[in-house]
C-alpha positions in Angstrom: 36.2 30.7 0.5 36.0 33.7 2.8 32.3 33.2 3.4 32.8 29.6 4.3 35.6 30.5 6.8 33.2 33.0 8.5 30.5 30.4 8.7 32.9 27.8 10.3 34.4 30.3 12.7 30.9 31.4 13.7 29.8 27.8 14.3 33.0 27.3 16.5 32.3 30.4 18.5 28.6 29.6 19.1 29.5 26.0 20.1 32.2 27.1 22.5 30.2 29.9 24.1 27.1 27.8 24.6 29.2 24.8 25.9 30.7 27.1 28.5 27.4 28.7 29.3 25.9 25.2 29.7 28.6 24.3 32.2 27.9 27.4 34.2 24.1 27.2 34.2 23.7 23.5 34.7 26.7 22.5 36.7 24.6 20.5 39.1 23.3 18.4 36.3 26.7 17.2 35.1 27.4 13.5 35.6 30.9 13.6 34.0 32.7 15.6 31.3 30.7 14.1 28.5 27.3 13.3 30.2 24.9 16.0 31.3 21.2 15.9 32.2 20.8 19.1 30.3 23.0 19.8 27.3 21.9 22.8 25.3 24.8 22.6 22.8 23.1 19.6 21.3 20.7 22.1 19.7 23.6 23.9 18.2 24.6 20.7 16.5 21.2 20.4 14.9 20.9 24.0 13.8 24.5 24.2 12.5 23.8 21.1 10.3 20.3 22.2 9.1 21.6 25.7 8.2 25.1 25.1 7.1 25.3 21.4 6.2 28.9 20.2 5.8 30.3 23.6 6.9 28.4 23.2 10.1 30.0 19.8 10.6 33.5 21.3 10.2 32.7 24.1 12.6 31.4 21.5 15.1 34.5 19.4 14.7 36.8 22.2 15.5 34.5 23.7 18.2 34.5 20.3 19.9 38.4 20.2 19.8 38.5 23.7 21.3 36.2 22.8 24.2 37.9 19.4 24.7 41.3 21.1 25.3 39.9 24.2 27.0 38.2 22.2 29.7 41.1 19.8 30.1 39.4 16.7 29.1 41.6 13.5 29.0 39.0 10.7 28.2 39.4 9.2 24.7 41.1 10.4 21.7 40.1 14.1 21.0 39.9 13.6 17.2 37.6 10.7 17.5 35.4 12.5 20.0 35.2 15.6 17.8 34.4 13.4 14.8 31.7 11.7 16.7 30.3 15.0 17.9 30.3 16.5 14.4 29.2 13.6 12.3 26.3 12.4 14.5 24.1 15.5 13.9 24.8 15.3 10.2 23.6 11.7 10.1 20.7 12.5 12.4 19.5 15.5 10.5 19.7 13.7 7.1 18.0 10.7 8.5 15.3 12.9 9.9 15.1 14.7 6.5 14.5 11.4 4.8 12.1 10.0 7.5 9.9 13.1 7.7 10.1 13.8 4.0 11.5 17.3 4.4 12.9 19.4 1.7 16.5 20.6 1.9 15.4 23.9 3.3 13.2 22.3 5.9 10.2 24.4 4.8 7.6 22.2 6.5 9.4 22.3 9.8 6.8 22.2 12.7 7.0 21.9 16.5 6.2 18.1 16.1 9.0 17.7 13.5 11.4 19.6 15.7 10.6 17.2 18.5 11.3 14.2 16.3 14.5 15.6 15.0 15.6 16.2 18.6 14.7 12.7 19.5 16.6 11.2 16.6 19.6 13.4 17.1 19.8 12.6 20.9 19.5 8.9 20.1 22.3 8.9 17.5 24.6 11.1 19.7 24.1 9.2 22.9 24.4 5.7 21.5 27.5 6.3 19.4 29.4 8.5 22.0 28.7 6.0 24.8 29.5 3.0 22.6 32.9 4.7 21.9 33.5 5.5 25.6 32.4 2.0 26.6 34.8 0.5 24.1 37.6 2.9 25.1 37.4 3.1 28.9 34.7 0.5 29.7 32.3 3.2 30.9 28.8 2.5 32.2 27.1 2.3 28.8 23.5 1.9 29.6 23.3 4.5 32.4 25.5 7.1 30.7 23.7 6.6 27.3 20.3 7.1 29.0 21.5 10.3 30.8 23.1 11.6 27.7 20.0 10.9 25.6 17.8 12.9 27.9 20.3 15.6 28.3 20.7 16.0 24.6 17.0 15.8 24.0 16.0 18.4 26.6 18.9 20.6 25.7 18.1 20.7 22.0 14.4 21.3 22.7 15.3 24.2 24.9 17.5 25.8 22.3 15.3 25.1 19.3 12.1 26.3 20.9 13.9 29.5 22.2 15.1 30.0 18.7 11.6 29.5 17.3 10.2 32.0 19.8 12.9 34.5 18.8 12.2 34.1 15.1 8.4 34.6 15.7 9.1 37.7 17.8 11.5 39.1 15.2 8.9 38.5 12.4 6.2 40.2 14.6 8.4 43.2 15.3 9.4 43.4 11.6 5.7 43.4 10.5 4.6 46.0 13.1 7.5 48.4 12.3 
């Protein structure tokens, strides 16, 4: 129980910190509160679900609620937005796992498969988020969905490839030590 709480709190903290960092670094690329041309936290969604499965989903749900209220968002129902933000990566990762025939530990993960997972995740996230916002507030579905797709895709690639480089560097340092 304690370990699960630590994982959930860790996911919440990483989500909130990277969300706020994304706002600072890419302020010029923000279309509105929910649509960004570069959205690095999308990579957190993928990593949290790959590593922590359902605990990652719970952390993402509460992390989304924190950023929703912290940033003063008023669009849509916060519980529905948090649910969409946390369930989408779970669906995308599991669909990717099935499609790419990956084991539960993602042992055969390659750069090409990360690219495909990022594409699938960005597609799930942008389509479902923008469908909700379109139904709720009659937002510009096609344009916002396209921008969100590219922002999620680029953001997740940036984070996933930075993490890949960091892991390789750590392995290299560990072997040479």
